[in-house]
Coordinates of N, CA and C in Angstrom, one line a residue:
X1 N 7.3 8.5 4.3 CA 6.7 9.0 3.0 C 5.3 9.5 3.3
X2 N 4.8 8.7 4.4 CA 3.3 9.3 4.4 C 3.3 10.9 5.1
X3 N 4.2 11.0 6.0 CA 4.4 12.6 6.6 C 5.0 13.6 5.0
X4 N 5.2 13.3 4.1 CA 5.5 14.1 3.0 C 4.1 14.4 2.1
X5 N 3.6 12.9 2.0 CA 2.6 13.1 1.1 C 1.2 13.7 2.1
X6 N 1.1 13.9 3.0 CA 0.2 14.8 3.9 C 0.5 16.3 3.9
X7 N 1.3 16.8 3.6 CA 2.2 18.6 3.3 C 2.0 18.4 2.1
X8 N 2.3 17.5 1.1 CA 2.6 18.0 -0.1 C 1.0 18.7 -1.0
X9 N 0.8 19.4 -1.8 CA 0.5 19.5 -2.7 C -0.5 18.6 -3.4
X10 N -1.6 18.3 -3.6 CA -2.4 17.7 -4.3 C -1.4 16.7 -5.3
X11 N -0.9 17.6 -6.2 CA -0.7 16.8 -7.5 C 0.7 15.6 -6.5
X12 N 1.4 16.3 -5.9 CA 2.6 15.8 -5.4 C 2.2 15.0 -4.3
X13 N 1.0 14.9 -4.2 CA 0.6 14.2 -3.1 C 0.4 12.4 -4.0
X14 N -0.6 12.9 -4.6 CA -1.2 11.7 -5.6 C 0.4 11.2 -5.8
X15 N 1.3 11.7 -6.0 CA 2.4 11.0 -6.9 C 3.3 10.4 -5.5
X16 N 3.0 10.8 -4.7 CA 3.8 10.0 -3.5 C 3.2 8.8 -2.8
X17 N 1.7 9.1 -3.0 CA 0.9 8.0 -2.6 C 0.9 6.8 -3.6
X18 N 0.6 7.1 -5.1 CA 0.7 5.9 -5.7 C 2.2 5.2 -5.6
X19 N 3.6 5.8 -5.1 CA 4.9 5.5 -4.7 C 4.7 4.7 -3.6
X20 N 4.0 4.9 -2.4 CA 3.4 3.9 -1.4 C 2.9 3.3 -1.7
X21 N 1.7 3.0 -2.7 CA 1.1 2.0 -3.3 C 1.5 0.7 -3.7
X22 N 2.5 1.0 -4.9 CA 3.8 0.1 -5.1 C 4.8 -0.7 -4.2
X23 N 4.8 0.6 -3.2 CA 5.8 -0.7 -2.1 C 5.3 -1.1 -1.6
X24 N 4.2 -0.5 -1.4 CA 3.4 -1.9 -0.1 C 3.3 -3.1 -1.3
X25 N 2.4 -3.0 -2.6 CA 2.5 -4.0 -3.4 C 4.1 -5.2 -3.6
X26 N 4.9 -4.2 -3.6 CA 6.4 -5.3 -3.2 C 6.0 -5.6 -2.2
X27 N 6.0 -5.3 -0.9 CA 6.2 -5.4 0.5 C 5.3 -6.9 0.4
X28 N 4.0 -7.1 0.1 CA 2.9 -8.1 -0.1 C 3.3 -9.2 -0.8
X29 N 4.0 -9.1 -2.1 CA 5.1 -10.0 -2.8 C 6.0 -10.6 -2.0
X30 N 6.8 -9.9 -1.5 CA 8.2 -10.3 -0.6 C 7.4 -11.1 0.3
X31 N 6.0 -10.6 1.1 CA 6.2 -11.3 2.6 C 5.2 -12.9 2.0
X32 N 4.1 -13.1 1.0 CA 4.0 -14.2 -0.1 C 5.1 -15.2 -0.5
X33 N 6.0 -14.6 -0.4 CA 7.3 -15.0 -0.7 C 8.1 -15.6 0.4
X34 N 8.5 -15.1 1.2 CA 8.8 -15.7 2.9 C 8.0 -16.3 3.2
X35 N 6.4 -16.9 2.9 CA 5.7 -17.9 2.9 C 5.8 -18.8 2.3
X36 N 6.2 -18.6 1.0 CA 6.6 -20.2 0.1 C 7.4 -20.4 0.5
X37 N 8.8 -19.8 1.2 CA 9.6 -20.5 1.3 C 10.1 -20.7 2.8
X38 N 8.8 -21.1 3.8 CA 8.4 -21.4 4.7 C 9.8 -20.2 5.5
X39 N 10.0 -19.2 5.2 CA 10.4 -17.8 6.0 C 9.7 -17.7 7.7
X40 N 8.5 -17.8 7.2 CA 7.5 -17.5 8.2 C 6.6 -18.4 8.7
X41 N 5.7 -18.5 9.5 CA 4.7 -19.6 9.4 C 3.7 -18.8 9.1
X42 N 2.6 -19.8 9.3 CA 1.2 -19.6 8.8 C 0.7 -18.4 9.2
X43 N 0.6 -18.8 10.9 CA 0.0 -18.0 11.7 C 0.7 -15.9 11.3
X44 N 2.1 -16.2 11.0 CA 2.6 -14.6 11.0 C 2.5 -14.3 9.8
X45 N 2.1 -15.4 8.9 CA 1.4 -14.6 7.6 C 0.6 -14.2 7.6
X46 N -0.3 -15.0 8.0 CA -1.7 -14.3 7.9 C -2.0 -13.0 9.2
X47 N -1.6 -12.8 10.1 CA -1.3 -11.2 10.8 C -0.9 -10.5 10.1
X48 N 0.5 -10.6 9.0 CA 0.7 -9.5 8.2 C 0.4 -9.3 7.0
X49 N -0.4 -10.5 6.3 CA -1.1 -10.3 5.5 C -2.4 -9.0 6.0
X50 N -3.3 -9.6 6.7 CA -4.4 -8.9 7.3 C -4.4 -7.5 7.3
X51 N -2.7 -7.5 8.2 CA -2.7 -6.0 8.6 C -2.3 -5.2 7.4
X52 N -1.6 -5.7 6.3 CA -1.2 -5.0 5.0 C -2.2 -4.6 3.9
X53 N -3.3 -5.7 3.8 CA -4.9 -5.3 3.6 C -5.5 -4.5 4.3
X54 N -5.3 -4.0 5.5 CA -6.3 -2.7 5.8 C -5.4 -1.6 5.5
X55 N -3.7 -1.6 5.2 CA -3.4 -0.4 5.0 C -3.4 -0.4 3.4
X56 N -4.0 -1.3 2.6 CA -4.2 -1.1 1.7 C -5.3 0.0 1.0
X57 N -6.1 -0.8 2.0 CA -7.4 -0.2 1.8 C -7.5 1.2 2.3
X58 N -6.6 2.0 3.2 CA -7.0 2.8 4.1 C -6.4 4.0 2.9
X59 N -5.3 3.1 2.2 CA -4.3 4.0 1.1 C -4.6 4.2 0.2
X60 N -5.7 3.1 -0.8 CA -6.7 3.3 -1.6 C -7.7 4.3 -1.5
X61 N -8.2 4.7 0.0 CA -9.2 5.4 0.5 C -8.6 7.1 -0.1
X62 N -7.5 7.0 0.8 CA -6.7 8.2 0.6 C -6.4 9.0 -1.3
X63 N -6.0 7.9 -2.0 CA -5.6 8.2 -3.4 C -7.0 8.2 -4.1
X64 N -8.1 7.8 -3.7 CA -9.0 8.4 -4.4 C -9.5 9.4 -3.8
X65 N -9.3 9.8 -2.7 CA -10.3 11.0 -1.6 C -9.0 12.1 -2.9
X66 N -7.9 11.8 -3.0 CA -6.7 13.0 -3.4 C -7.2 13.1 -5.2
X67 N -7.6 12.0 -5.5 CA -7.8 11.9 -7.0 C -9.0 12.1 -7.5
X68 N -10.0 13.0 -6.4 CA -11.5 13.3 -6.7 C -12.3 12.3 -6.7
X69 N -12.1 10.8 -6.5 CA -13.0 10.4 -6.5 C -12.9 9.2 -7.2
X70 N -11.6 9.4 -8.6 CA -11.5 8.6 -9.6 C -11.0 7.4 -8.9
X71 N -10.6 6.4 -9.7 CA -9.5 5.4 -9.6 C -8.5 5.8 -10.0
X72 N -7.3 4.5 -9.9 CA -6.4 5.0 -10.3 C -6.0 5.1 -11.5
X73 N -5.3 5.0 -12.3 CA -4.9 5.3 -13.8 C -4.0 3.7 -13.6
X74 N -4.1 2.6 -14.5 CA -3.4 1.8 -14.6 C -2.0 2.0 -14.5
X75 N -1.1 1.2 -13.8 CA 0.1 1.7 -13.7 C 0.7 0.1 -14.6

């Protein structure tokens, strides 16, 4: 999705990225989840926690660099 929303179109851009936004948001649920119910251990949570926080942030960077600057619009 990220090779789409890099070609696409401004507006089509924004709309693909806040679509990655969301699943990473599941994605962060689900793996929270495989932690309660000991899925995973400690130690591999907290690596893919970590790592899911910088591509958070890196995707937050992106949707406001695409959205001028704004935040996002509550979803």
């Amino acid at each position: 999705m990220l090779f789409f929303a890099n070609a696409a179109r401004v507006t089509a851009r924004l709309e693909l990225l806040q679509k990655i936004d969301l699943k990473l948001k599941i994605l962060k649920t689900i793996i929270r989840l495989c932690f309660d119910v000991r899925a995973i251990n400690e130690k591999s949570y907290l690596n893919l926690v970590a790592a899911l926080v910088e591509i958070g942030r890196m995707l937050g960077g992106w949707i406001k660099k695409t959205n001028g600057g704004q935040t996002n619009p509550p979803t």
